[in-house]
Each structure stands twice: as structure tokens, then as C-alpha cells.
Tab-separated table of C-alpha atoms in Angstrom:
chain	number	residue	atom	x	y	z
H	1	MET	CA	-21.908	17.332	30.497
H	2	LEU	CA	-19.050	19.340	29.090
H	3	GLN	CA	-19.352	21.368	25.977
H	4	HIS	CA	-18.191	20.226	22.845
H	5	GLU	CA	-15.386	23.060	22.651
H	6	PHE	CA	-13.944	21.674	26.026
H	7	VAL	CA	-13.665	18.124	24.681
H	8	SER	CA	-11.959	19.152	21.708
H	9	ALA	CA	-9.378	21.074	23.500
H	10	ALA	CA	-8.920	18.242	25.902
H	11	ALA	CA	-8.441	16.012	22.922
H	12	ILE	CA	-5.610	18.229	21.404
H	13	ALA	CA	-4.052	18.512	24.922
H	14	ALA	CA	-3.925	14.598	25.251
H	15	SER	CA	-2.675	14.115	21.742
H	16	VAL	CA	0.104	16.473	22.522
H	17	LEU	CA	0.927	14.456	25.383
H	18	PHE	CA	0.923	11.388	23.552
H	19	ILE	CA	3.392	12.535	20.962
H	20	LEU	CA	5.804	13.943	23.816
H	21	SER	CA	5.529	10.602	25.636
H	22	LEU	CA	6.568	8.603	22.402
H	23	GLY	CA	9.416	11.107	21.587
H	24	GLY	CA	10.680	10.922	25.365
H	25	LEU	CA	10.816	7.127	25.131
H	26	SER	CA	13.507	7.207	22.688
H	27	ASN	CA	15.953	8.418	25.312
H	28	GLN	CA	16.374	6.320	28.648
H	29	GLU	CA	16.897	9.394	30.840
H	30	LYS	CA	13.781	11.078	29.755
H	31	ALA	CA	11.736	7.626	29.563
H	32	LYS	CA	10.415	8.271	33.170
H	33	ARG	CA	9.166	11.657	32.423
H	34	ALA	CA	7.836	10.533	29.085
H	35	VAL	CA	5.705	7.770	30.668
H	36	TRP	CA	4.018	10.500	33.058
H	37	TYR	CA	3.127	12.465	29.672
H	38	GLY	CA	1.274	9.381	28.588
H	39	ILE	CA	-0.419	8.860	32.145
H	40	VAL	CA	-1.562	12.439	32.183
H	41	GLY	CA	-2.696	12.471	28.549
H	42	MET	CA	-4.678	9.059	29.063
H	43	ALA	CA	-6.362	10.609	32.343
H	44	ILE	CA	-7.403	13.627	30.128
H	45	ALA	CA	-8.750	11.608	27.321
H	46	VAL	CA	-10.766	9.219	29.624
H	47	VAL	CA	-12.262	11.881	31.783
H	48	PHE	CA	-13.267	14.388	29.112
H	49	THR	CA	-14.340	11.445	26.788
H	50	ALA	CA	-16.652	10.364	29.639
H	51	LEU	CA	-18.191	13.620	30.358
H	52	GLY	CA	-18.529	14.820	26.725
H	53	PRO	CA	-21.479	15.535	24.930
H	54	GLY	CA	-23.610	12.429	23.721
H	55	VAL	CA	-22.099	9.988	26.365
H	56	GLY	CA	-24.857	8.627	29.053
H	57	GLY	CA	-24.859	5.653	31.254
H	58	LEU	CA	-22.323	7.191	33.879
H	59	GLY	CA	-23.971	5.114	36.418
H	60	TRP	CA	-22.543	1.940	34.755
H	61	LEU	CA	-19.440	3.763	33.100
H	62	ILE	CA	-17.759	5.147	36.240
H	63	PRO	CA	-17.899	1.884	38.172
H	64	LEU	CA	-16.519	0.139	35.133
H	65	MET	CA	-13.691	2.681	34.764
H	66	LEU	CA	-12.768	2.109	38.401
H	67	ILE	CA	-12.623	-1.777	38.139
H	68	GLY	CA	-10.619	-1.388	35.074
H	69	GLY	CA	-8.087	1.023	36.848
H	70	LEU	CA	-8.000	-1.050	39.817
H	71	ALA	CA	-7.237	-4.244	37.794
H	72	GLY	CA	-4.563	-2.464	35.855
H	73	ALA	CA	-2.952	-1.229	39.127
H	74	TRP	CA	-2.966	-4.724	40.351
H	75	LEU	CA	-1.229	-6.168	37.302
H	76	ALA	CA	1.243	-3.467	37.387
H	77	ARG	CA	2.292	-4.482	41.089
H	78	LYS	CA	1.836	-8.181	40.560
H	79	VAL	CA	3.578	-8.891	37.120
H	80	GLU	CA	7.464	-9.203	36.930
H	81	MET	CA	9.563	-7.828	34.031
H	82	THR	CA	10.006	-11.544	32.642
H	83	GLU	CA	6.344	-11.554	32.291
H	84	MET	CA	5.946	-8.037	30.744
H	85	PRO	CA	6.166	-9.471	27.065
H	86	GLN	CA	3.060	-11.794	27.567
H	87	LEU	CA	1.200	-8.963	29.545
H	88	VAL	CA	1.676	-6.808	26.543
H	89	ALA	CA	0.219	-9.479	24.287
H	90	ALA	CA	-2.665	-9.879	26.497
H	91	LEU	CA	-3.423	-6.363	26.378
H	92	HIS	CA	-3.216	-6.274	22.776
H	93	SER	CA	-6.027	-8.853	22.552
H	94	VAL	CA	-8.244	-6.761	24.869
H	95	VAL	CA	-8.025	-3.958	22.296
H	96	GLY	CA	-8.688	-6.128	19.330
H	97	LEU	CA	-11.792	-7.678	21.056
H	98	ALA	CA	-13.158	-4.204	21.816
H	99	ALA	CA	-12.881	-3.224	18.344
H	100	VAL	CA	-14.985	-6.253	17.358
H	101	PHE	CA	-17.497	-5.682	19.903
H	102	ILE	CA	-17.930	-1.786	18.912
H	103	GLY	CA	-18.017	-2.769	15.266
H	104	PHE	CA	-21.025	-5.082	15.770
H	105	ASN	CA	-22.517	-2.391	18.197
H	106	ALA	CA	-22.426	-0.004	15.484
H	107	GLU	CA	-23.917	-2.175	12.802
H	108	MET	CA	-26.850	-2.829	15.071
H	109	GLU	CA	-27.477	0.755	15.439
H	110	ARG	CA	-27.058	1.627	11.726
H	111	ALA	CA	-29.634	-1.159	11.077
H	112	ARG	CA	-32.098	0.473	13.451
H	113	VAL	CA	-31.489	3.755	11.753
H	114	VAL	CA	-32.086	2.512	8.253
H	115	ALA	CA	-35.096	0.631	9.459
H	116	THR	CA	-36.570	3.651	10.945
H	117	ARG	CA	-36.055	5.575	7.757
H	118	VAL	CA	-37.826	2.832	5.828
H	119	ALA	CA	-40.787	2.839	8.206
H	120	GLY	CA	-40.822	6.507	8.663
H	121	ILE	CA	-40.216	6.211	12.466
H	122	ASP	CA	-38.805	9.155	14.530
H	123	VAL	CA	-35.396	8.187	16.347
H	124	GLU	CA	-36.337	9.773	19.435
H	125	GLY	CA	-35.644	7.695	22.401
H	126	PHE	CA	-32.587	6.003	20.654
H	127	SER	CA	-28.967	6.190	21.625
H	128	ALA	CA	-26.909	9.191	21.453
H	129	PHE	CA	-24.980	7.207	18.767
H	130	ALA	CA	-28.185	6.309	16.862
H	131	ALA	CA	-29.343	9.820	16.862
H	132	THR	CA	-26.014	10.889	15.259
H	133	LEU	CA	-26.425	8.249	12.401
H	134	ALA	CA	-29.857	9.348	11.764
H	135	HIS	CA	-28.633	12.772	10.354
H	136	LYS	CA	-25.939	11.093	8.185
H	137	THR	CA	-26.374	10.600	4.333
H	138	PRO	CA	-26.629	7.233	2.698
H	139	LEU	CA	-23.200	7.759	1.444
H	140	GLU	CA	-21.807	8.550	5.077
H	141	LEU	CA	-23.655	5.402	6.381
H	142	THR	CA	-21.753	3.496	3.661
H	143	PHE	CA	-18.545	4.806	4.855
H	144	LEU	CA	-19.621	3.662	8.346
H	145	GLN	CA	-19.782	0.053	7.092
H	146	ILE	CA	-16.466	0.330	5.462
H	147	GLU	CA	-15.256	1.546	9.040
H	148	VAL	CA	-17.079	-1.356	10.726
H	149	VAL	CA	-15.530	-4.045	8.480
H	150	LEU	CA	-12.072	-2.788	8.938
H	151	GLY	CA	-12.562	-2.535	12.655
H	152	VAL	CA	-14.137	-6.113	12.883
H	153	PHE	CA	-11.293	-7.589	10.710
H	154	ILE	CA	-8.337	-6.035	12.004
H	155	GLY	CA	-9.570	-6.260	15.726
H	156	ALA	CA	-10.568	-10.214	15.348
H	157	VAL	CA	-6.975	-10.720	13.862
H	158	THR	CA	-5.457	-8.702	16.696
H	159	PHE	CA	-7.493	-10.567	19.346
H	160	THR	CA	-6.621	-14.396	18.431
H	161	GLY	CA	-3.023	-13.595	17.194
H	162	SER	CA	-2.412	-11.864	20.470
H	163	VAL	CA	-3.820	-14.809	22.533
H	164	VAL	CA	-1.335	-17.098	20.534
H	165	ALA	CA	1.575	-14.728	21.000
H	166	PHE	CA	0.767	-14.575	24.808
H	167	GLY	CA	0.635	-18.631	24.837
H	168	LYS	CA	3.868	-18.914	23.175
H	169	LEU	CA	5.706	-16.246	25.190
H	170	ALA	CA	4.406	-17.918	28.281
H	171	GLY	CA	5.575	-21.382	27.345
H	172	LYS	CA	1.972	-22.580	27.097
H	173	ILE	CA	2.006	-23.062	23.341
H	174	GLY	CA	5.254	-24.519	21.665
H	175	GLY	CA	7.699	-21.962	20.131
H	176	LYS	CA	8.098	-23.874	16.879
H	177	PRO	CA	5.975	-22.718	13.665
H	178	HIS	CA	2.913	-24.685	13.201
H	179	LYS	CA	0.643	-24.526	10.099
H	180	LEU	CA	-2.369	-26.508	9.119
H	181	PRO	CA	-2.265	-28.362	5.704
H	182	GLY	CA	-2.439	-25.869	3.038
H	183	GLY	CA	-0.456	-23.112	4.922
H	184	HIS	CA	-0.540	-19.961	3.386
H	185	MET	CA	-3.104	-20.973	0.975
H	186	LEU	CA	-5.702	-21.291	3.950
H	187	ASN	CA	-4.891	-17.677	5.163
H	188	ALA	CA	-5.181	-16.179	1.511
H	189	GLY	CA	-8.445	-18.050	1.196
H	190	ALA	CA	-9.815	-17.056	4.307
H	191	ALA	CA	-8.750	-13.395	3.561
H	192	LEU	CA	-10.433	-13.609	0.086
H	193	LEU	CA	-13.571	-14.914	1.648
H	194	CYS	CA	-13.522	-11.852	4.046
H	195	VAL	CA	-13.262	-9.500	1.104
H	196	LEU	CA	-16.450	-11.356	-0.681
H	197	LEU	CA	-18.482	-11.162	2.536
H	198	ALA	CA	-17.649	-7.569	3.031
H	199	VAL	CA	-18.972	-6.860	-0.469
H	200	GLY	CA	-22.154	-8.674	0.355
H	201	TYR	CA	-22.276	-6.745	3.698
H	202	PHE	CA	-22.090	-3.432	1.801
H	203	ASN	CA	-24.895	-4.467	-0.590
H	204	GLY	CA	-27.251	-5.458	2.105
H	205	ALA	CA	-26.980	-9.089	2.351
H	206	GLY	CA	-27.436	-8.918	6.251
H	207	ALA	CA	-25.401	-9.043	9.461
H	208	TRP	CA	-24.609	-12.707	8.996
H	209	THR	CA	-21.850	-11.556	6.596
H	210	LEU	CA	-20.241	-9.510	9.250
H	211	VAL	CA	-20.343	-12.542	11.712
H	212	LEU	CA	-18.851	-14.922	9.285
H	213	LEU	CA	-16.349	-12.336	8.543
H	214	ALA	CA	-15.201	-11.992	12.168
H	215	LEU	CA	-15.165	-15.733	12.600
H	216	LEU	CA	-12.666	-16.094	9.420
H	217	ALA	CA	-10.499	-13.032	10.731
H	218	PHE	CA	-10.238	-14.947	14.155
H	219	PHE	CA	-9.151	-18.109	12.219
H	220	ILE	CA	-6.619	-15.847	10.233
H	221	GLY	CA	-5.024	-14.193	13.306
H	222	TRP	CA	-4.795	-17.676	15.033
H	223	HIS	CA	-3.300	-19.448	12.073
H	224	LEU	CA	-0.935	-16.444	11.129
H	225	ILE	CA	0.903	-16.466	14.509
H	226	MET	CA	0.889	-20.105	15.020
H	227	GLY	CA	2.988	-20.179	11.874
H	228	ILE	CA	5.604	-17.878	13.286
H	229	GLY	CA	8.622	-19.174	15.205
H	230	GLY	CA	9.378	-18.342	18.745
H	231	ALA	CA	12.717	-16.623	17.578
H	232	ASP	CA	10.461	-13.899	15.837
H	233	MET	CA	8.347	-13.275	18.853
H	234	PRO	CA	9.788	-9.954	19.626
H	235	VAL	CA	8.794	-8.678	16.195
H	236	VAL	CA	5.246	-10.340	16.575
H	237	VAL	CA	4.700	-8.435	19.799
H	238	SER	CA	5.744	-5.086	18.206
H	239	MET	CA	3.486	-6.159	15.102
H	240	LEU	CA	0.495	-6.995	17.225
H	241	ASN	CA	0.984	-3.561	18.838
H	242	SER	CA	0.724	-1.861	15.499
H	243	TYR	CA	-2.393	-3.916	14.732
H	244	SER	CA	-4.189	-3.094	18.037
H	245	GLY	CA	-3.372	0.844	17.248
H	246	TRP	CA	-5.022	0.399	13.649
H	247	ALA	CA	-7.959	-1.144	15.336
H	248	ALA	CA	-8.336	1.438	17.785
H	249	ALA	CA	-8.142	4.134	14.836
H	250	ALA	CA	-10.850	2.125	13.040
H	251	ILE	CA	-13.046	2.391	16.327
H	252	GLY	CA	-12.323	6.155	16.397
H	253	PHE	CA	-13.769	6.683	12.783
H	254	THR	CA	-16.733	4.584	13.811
H	255	LEU	CA	-17.421	6.608	16.896
H	256	SER	CA	-16.502	9.825	15.269
H	257	ASN	CA	-13.890	10.300	18.210
H	258	ASP	CA	-10.998	12.347	17.003
H	259	LEU	CA	-8.659	11.396	19.991
H	260	LEU	CA	-9.131	7.796	19.438
H	261	ILE	CA	-8.235	8.215	15.674
H	262	VAL	CA	-5.035	10.079	16.490
H	263	THR	CA	-3.972	7.750	19.293
H	264	GLY	CA	-4.779	4.593	17.226
H	265	ALA	CA	-2.674	6.038	14.386
H	266	LEU	CA	0.339	6.894	16.727
H	267	VAL	CA	0.141	3.522	18.064
H	268	GLY	CA	-0.171	1.838	14.690
H	269	SER	CA	2.463	3.464	12.717
H	270	SER	CA	4.997	3.592	15.635
H	271	GLY	CA	4.523	-0.162	16.085
H	272	ALA	CA	4.894	-0.799	12.273
H	273	ILE	CA	8.283	1.358	12.254
H	274	LEU	CA	9.485	-0.531	15.300
H	275	SER	CA	8.574	-3.986	13.828
H	276	TYR	CA	10.562	-2.925	10.483
H	277	ILE	CA	13.393	-1.866	12.567
H	278	MET	CA	13.560	-5.172	14.597
H	279	CYS	CA	13.183	-7.040	11.262
H	280	LYS	CA	16.523	-5.326	10.039
H	281	ALA	CA	18.138	-6.213	13.322
H	282	MET	CA	17.254	-9.835	12.843
H	283	ASN	CA	17.807	-9.899	9.055
H	284	ARG	CA	14.285	-11.025	8.795
H	285	ASN	CA	11.895	-10.162	5.737
H	286	PHE	CA	9.305	-7.664	7.156
H	287	VAL	CA	6.393	-9.155	4.962
H	288	SER	CA	7.560	-12.676	5.484
H	289	VAL	CA	7.407	-12.349	9.164
H	290	ILE	CA	3.944	-10.641	9.388
H	291	LEU	CA	2.482	-13.347	6.862
H	292	GLY	CA	3.549	-16.286	9.192
H	293	GLY	CA	6.901	-16.961	7.340
H	294	PHE	CA	5.857	-16.726	3.756
H	295	GLY	CA	8.390	-17.149	1.200
H	296	THR	CA	11.028	-18.529	3.469
H	297	THR	CA	12.579	-22.076	3.207
H	298	GLN	CA	13.816	-24.471	5.805
H	299	SER	CA	17.364	-24.699	6.192
H	300	GLU	CA	19.742	-26.817	8.480
H	301	ALA	CA	22.686	-25.670	10.598
H	302	ALA	CA	26.090	-27.170	10.111
H	303	GLU	CA	27.166	-29.877	12.631
H	304	ILE	CA	29.253	-28.458	15.654
H	305	GLU	CA	32.432	-30.311	16.809
H	306	GLY	CA	34.048	-30.117	20.067
H	307	GLU	CA	32.673	-29.957	23.514
H	308	GLN	CA	31.498	-27.381	26.056
H	309	VAL	CA	34.118	-26.640	28.665
H	310	SER	CA	32.952	-25.355	32.109
H	311	ILE	CA	34.591	-23.521	34.570
H	312	ASP	CA	33.726	-22.325	38.200
H	313	THR	CA	33.284	-19.041	39.741
H	314	GLY	CA	36.710	-18.659	40.978
H	315	GLY	CA	38.208	-19.106	37.528
H	316	VAL	CA	35.918	-16.420	36.198
H	317	ALA	CA	36.905	-14.031	39.061
H	318	SER	CA	40.596	-14.595	38.581
H	319	ALA	CA	39.965	-13.584	34.837
H	320	LEU	CA	38.174	-10.462	35.811
H	321	ASN	CA	40.686	-9.538	38.298
H	322	ASP	CA	43.368	-9.627	35.608
H	323	ALA	CA	41.192	-7.778	32.929
H	324	ASP	CA	41.470	-4.114	32.052
H	325	SER	CA	38.164	-4.116	29.931
H	326	VAL	CA	34.952	-5.964	30.221
H	327	ILE	CA	31.856	-6.097	28.270
H	328	ILE	CA	28.664	-7.523	29.639
H	329	VAL	CA	26.038	-9.041	27.205
H	330	PRO	CA	22.593	-9.448	28.985
H	331	GLY	CA	19.778	-11.719	27.793
H	332	TYR	CA	16.270	-13.211	28.720
H	333	GLY	CA	18.199	-15.486	31.059
H	334	MET	CA	18.949	-12.476	33.206
H	335	ALA	CA	15.474	-11.383	33.130
H	336	VAL	CA	14.339	-14.895	34.208
H	337	ALA	CA	16.964	-15.164	37.071
H	338	GLN	CA	16.327	-11.540	38.216
H	339	ALA	CA	19.778	-11.168	38.390
H	340	GLN	CA	20.065	-7.430	37.231
H	341	ASN	CA	20.786	-6.266	40.745
H	342	ALA	CA	23.480	-8.731	41.259
H	343	VAL	CA	25.013	-7.683	37.815
H	344	SER	CA	24.847	-4.061	38.966
H	345	GLU	CA	26.852	-4.713	42.104
H	346	LEU	CA	29.261	-6.753	40.094
H	347	VAL	CA	29.812	-3.645	37.698
H	348	ARG	CA	30.174	-1.337	40.753
H	349	LYS	CA	32.932	-3.389	42.107
H	350	LEU	CA	34.845	-3.978	38.774
H	351	ARG	CA	34.392	-0.132	38.130
H	352	GLY	CA	35.818	0.695	41.512
H	353	ALA	CA	38.789	-1.536	40.803
H	354	GLY	CA	39.304	0.855	37.848
H	355	LYS	CA	38.333	-1.453	35.032
H	356	ASN	CA	36.412	-0.369	31.806
H	357	VAL	CA	33.083	-1.777	32.003
H	358	ARG	CA	30.300	-1.604	29.519
H	359	PHE	CA	27.072	-3.500	28.351
H	360	GLY	CA	26.375	-4.785	24.811
H	361	ILE	CA	22.654	-4.580	24.180
H	362	HIS	CA	21.141	-6.325	20.999
H	363	PRO	CA	18.093	-4.793	19.445
H	364	VAL	CA	16.116	-7.838	20.091
H	365	ALA	CA	17.708	-8.986	23.478
H	366	GLY	CA	14.950	-10.643	25.702
H	367	ARG	CA	11.376	-10.920	24.407
H	368	LEU	CA	10.191	-7.416	24.197
H	369	PRO	CA	12.044	-4.261	22.597
H	370	GLY	CA	14.034	-2.575	25.222
H	371	HIS	CA	13.659	-5.285	27.790
H	372	MET	CA	17.223	-5.309	28.841
H	373	ASN	CA	17.435	-1.350	29.029
H	374	VAL	CA	14.396	-1.335	31.547
H	375	LEU	CA	16.119	-4.135	33.622
H	376	LEU	CA	19.348	-2.297	33.758
H	377	ALA	CA	17.791	1.053	34.320
H	378	GLU	CA	15.765	-0.589	37.220
H	379	ALA	CA	19.131	-1.675	38.752
H	380	ARG	CA	20.470	1.771	38.343
H	381	VAL	CA	23.251	0.767	35.901
H	382	PRO	CA	24.667	4.122	34.503
H	383	TYR	CA	23.158	4.782	31.189
H	384	ASP	CA	26.482	5.980	29.557
H	385	ILE	CA	27.873	2.461	29.748
H	386	VAL	CA	25.113	0.904	28.197
H	387	MET	CA	25.824	0.575	24.394
H	388	GLU	CA	23.844	-0.568	21.633
H	389	MET	CA	25.100	-3.402	19.195
H	390	ASP	CA	26.304	-0.891	16.456
H	391	GLU	CA	28.103	1.136	19.138
H	392	ILE	CA	30.007	-1.630	20.614
H	393	ASN	CA	30.486	-4.474	18.075
H	394	ASP	CA	33.747	-3.171	16.923
H	395	ASP	CA	35.298	-3.217	20.424
H	396	PHE	CA	35.083	-6.819	21.230
H	397	ALA	CA	38.315	-7.610	19.534
H	398	SER	CA	40.165	-5.339	21.911
H	399	THR	CA	38.258	-6.565	24.989
H	400	ASP	CA	39.966	-8.748	27.559
H	401	VAL	CA	36.643	-10.483	29.050
H	402	VAL	CA	33.122	-10.804	27.778
H	403	ILE	CA	30.413	-12.029	30.316
H	404	VAL	CA	27.356	-13.527	28.443
H	405	ILE	CA	24.622	-13.620	30.891
H	406	GLY	CA	21.485	-15.676	29.506
H	407	SER	CA	21.941	-14.562	25.783
H	408	ASN	CA	22.058	-17.379	23.210
H	409	ASP	CA	20.706	-16.360	19.625
H	410	ILE	CA	22.179	-12.932	19.645
H	411	VAL	CA	25.413	-14.136	20.135
H	412	ASN	CA	25.574	-16.886	17.938
H	413	PRO	CA	28.423	-16.807	15.370
H	414	ALA	CA	26.441	-19.233	13.019
H	415	ALA	CA	24.670	-16.144	11.906
H	416	GLN	CA	27.816	-14.888	10.126
H	417	GLU	CA	29.895	-18.166	9.589
H	418	ASP	CA	27.127	-20.651	8.675
H	419	PRO	CA	25.095	-20.055	5.445
H	420	GLY	CA	22.903	-23.117	6.150
H	421	SER	CA	21.782	-21.570	9.752
H	422	PRO	CA	18.320	-20.652	10.119
H	423	ILE	CA	19.606	-17.376	11.467
H	424	ALA	CA	22.276	-16.773	8.596
H	425	GLY	CA	22.773	-13.168	8.037
H	426	MET	CA	21.085	-11.901	11.323
H	427	PRO	CA	23.338	-9.150	12.910
H	428	VAL	CA	24.761	-10.349	16.109
H	429	LEU	CA	26.976	-9.365	18.998
H	430	LYS	CA	30.460	-10.548	17.886
H	431	VAL	CA	31.571	-11.789	21.519
H	432	TRP	CA	33.737	-14.584	20.285
H	433	GLU	CA	36.445	-11.977	19.104
H	434	ALA	CA	37.219	-11.293	22.601
H	435	LYS	CA	40.078	-12.768	24.386
H	436	GLN	CA	37.984	-14.693	26.935
H	437	VAL	CA	34.270	-15.289	26.762
H	438	PHE	CA	32.333	-16.599	29.899
H	439	VAL	CA	28.799	-17.640	29.371
H	440	CYS	CA	26.577	-17.867	32.405
H	441	LYS	CA	23.770	-20.476	31.343
H	442	ARG	CA	21.675	-22.850	33.214
H	443	GLY	CA	22.376	-26.070	31.204
H	444	GLN	CA	23.427	-27.215	27.888
H	445	GLY	CA	20.026	-26.355	26.110
H	446	THR	CA	19.528	-24.362	23.054
H	447	GLY	CA	18.066	-20.965	22.911
H	448	TYR	CA	14.471	-19.776	22.404
H	449	SER	CA	14.694	-20.416	18.574
H	450	GLY	CA	15.977	-23.966	19.172
H	451	ILE	CA	19.429	-23.398	17.406
H	452	GLU	CA	22.551	-24.533	18.784
H	453	ASN	CA	25.128	-22.227	19.418
H	454	PRO	CA	28.707	-22.732	18.039
H	455	LEU	CA	30.121	-19.926	20.495
H	456	PHE	CA	29.755	-22.313	23.404
H	457	PHE	CA	32.287	-24.755	21.636
H	458	LYS	CA	35.019	-22.328	20.983
H	459	GLU	CA	38.361	-22.458	22.568
H	460	ASN	CA	38.182	-19.090	24.160
H	461	THR	CA	34.763	-19.786	25.652
H	462	ARG	CA	33.968	-21.202	28.987
H	463	MET	CA	30.630	-22.156	30.583
H	464	LEU	CA	29.527	-20.948	33.924
H	465	TYR	CA	26.530	-23.129	34.519
H	466	GLY	CA	23.795	-22.460	37.151
H	467	ASP	CA	21.388	-19.766	38.075
H	468	ALA	CA	22.554	-16.390	36.918
H	469	ARG	CA	21.658	-14.502	40.058
H	470	GLY	CA	23.465	-17.057	42.210
H	471	SER	CA	26.637	-17.130	40.027
H	472	ILE	CA	26.802	-13.460	39.875
H	473	ASP	CA	26.325	-13.308	43.637
H	474	ALA	CA	29.179	-15.633	44.119
H	475	LEU	CA	31.331	-13.678	41.802
H	476	VAL	CA	30.952	-10.309	43.457
H	477	PRO	CA	32.981	-10.908	46.862
H	478	MET	CA	35.915	-12.381	44.789
H	479	ILE	CA	36.524	-9.155	42.966
H	480	ASP	CA	39.704	-7.354	44.345
């Protein structure tokens, strides 16, 4: 076994690598190196924790680590980018469930230590964790109980909430908000009962209080995320990421693992900040979203007059050949069709013809923060022509052609023009200000939020129906 000093040094090194990894992810060009920082940091963390003092059962631990590593490698190769949001949600659920199991295990060990003290029995032969607890004062054991309650509660909410988020993102659960009769009062009542059960647990009422607390927290997580609509799922994924971080931090306090505390705090705080940023980008109230829509009222969008006018690839190609400036706005439809490489080839030909081509990226395009940026980077689109919404929104009015690929809610003018729209006030890409707008879309259905888009009915908009990849592939040979 390694000495405690080596483990502490490894924890510091891993923590620094994790911080460098997070910092590097803010820049596309540095992101690949940042990911490697995270990989190396996690490898150091796992190895030095497994070989550290007080850790036994390597005969079981090493095979389990190998199985987990192989499962992760298999998932990384199998899962498509379109499935990444639901994969992230599924992984959050695993962290939450781990926090619940560790909390219950810690309580069983604590109960054994307390029982041995009362009976005057030596703790020899107990686990390393129990032996550590045997040296703690009654006050320190009380703090352990607080850590257990927090870990179990946050972990249980994260588990069921992440399972529901996975179901909604995967299309296995409807995207519309669903609440039981009583709505928010049920959540509030369950949370109050959790507080009362925690008080009873602290005062020696027994482990049954912890079990009931976990069951109520499972319900809160399920009901909370069921009450959040599909349009807010990108925020929910980020929020659950934050929850999983705080659950990990609570586990770290329980296990006296400094590295787990630091890592959990990094994930928890960064996830919370990202959720807040995304709420601002969608004009959503942060507290309202995390409480399942608390404080919001239902509104109805105005009726849309007119009809959607279609166009063929020849018409779009003609407009592109005549244009000097082009902006492409990708969305989840591009990810579903796996059209990023076709789009990259189209951009190459347009730029080769001397046209100014750029991308407009909304902060919540797709179903995961940075979803479009990753796809475009994968297709080797130059970083310098991929612009964020705030950088490019004022340029649409002077743009000849805008191509919208699989985007809907993030280009919906109702957000600014219709006070009664459910997305009223949400910052959107003002594509309708361009001279011509071509929308590449499978059919006439609504977006993920279920809201009709007036953009599709405007006079300067034409609809290019069909699979995005097939449509773009057909366009490429027509560009002069």
C-alpha cells in the first residue's frame, strides 16, 4: 500500500489537472488537450485511491475497475453524438445511486461503531472505514450523519431525476410537463417530511428514517423533472450535472476523501454556473426551472397566418451562387441526420467560390451545451467562422442567405414578437432579418418544445423539406 503522503500528493496533482481540464474546455482549440488533462487526472485519482492506506479487497476492486473501464470504452465507441445528452443523463444517475449506497453503508458502519462503544467491544477485525470511525468523537459522528443525509438526499434526487431526463431525451417519455394533482405542494410536502425524518435520524430514531428519506427523495427527483418541459431539457442536463457533483462532494466528506470533495465541488459549481448561463440564454427563471416550473403561468401563442412555401435544391443552389454572404444556423436536426460532414463540404465549396460563410450558434442549440460546436469541430469546420449568438446576431440584416439546418425554437421570431408565446423574451438568432432564409427540415412539425414557428410562414423564407444530410449532399455539386 502507498503511504498517505503519496496519496495526498496524487490528490493535489489530480485536482490541478481537473482544474486545467475545466479551464481548457472554454476554448475549442484547447478542448482536446483539456480532455486529456481530465483523463490523466482521473487515472491518477483512481489508481492512487485504490492503492492508498485503508483500502482493501483489491481482488474484487481491480476486476470491477476493469469491467467499468471496458464498459466505458464500449459506450464511447457505440454512442452517437445525437445520443450524447441521454448518455450524460444516464451517467449522472449512476453517480446519484452511488451516493445513496455509500450513505447507507456509512450508516451501517457508524451503527456498528456506536454499538461496540455501548457494549465495550473492541473494533478489531472491522473494516478500515469502521476503524476510522471508532476514533471519532460523538460530535464528529453527528457530522457524519449530516453528511450521510445530504449524500442520500441529493443522490436519490439525482438518480430518479436523471432517469426521467434520460427518458425524455431518448423520446421514451413525453416532452410535455407532467405533474400529479397537488403539483408543487407535493414536492414541498415531501421535502418537509425529509427534514422531519432527518431530525428523527439525528436523534436516534433508527435507520428506517433514512430509508423513508431516500424513498421520498426518489419521488422528489422523479416528480421534479417530470414537471419540466422538453424545451428546458438542456438546462436540466446541466442542472443534474451540478447535482451529481454535490452528491460526489457529500460522498467525499463521508469517506474523508479530499480529492472526491474537490472534484465534486468543481463539477457541482461549474454545473450550477452553466445552468444559470443557459437560463439567461433562454430567458428562463433559474429557480423556476430547477423547481419544475414553479411560479410560471401557461400562455398561448398567437395564431399564425399564411402557408409554408417549399423550394427544391436547385432553387437554394441558385440563391447560394448569387450570394456574397451566407450564415448557417445548425440545430438538433443536423445532429440527427449526421449532416455535419456534408455541411463542412458545402462550406468548403462556398468559401472556395469567394463567399463569406459563417455559422451562428445559439447557446442551447441541440440538447446539450456545446452540442453544435462539437459536431462542427468533428467535421473540421474552421473555428474562426463559428460564431456565438451575441457575436453574429447583428449581422443577419446585412446577410444575403441564411440556411437553417434542423433548428426551430432558437430561430423563432415569436420570442420577440409575441408576448403571449411560451418562449416570449427568449434570446433567439434573428435569421428572419436576412434577405433570404432557407429552412432545411424533415416536415411541417413543431420543434422540441411543441411551439409553432412563424419564421416558416414569412415571405422571405422557403422550406427545403427532406433529410438534412441528403439535402446538403444534393446542394454541394450545384455550387459553382
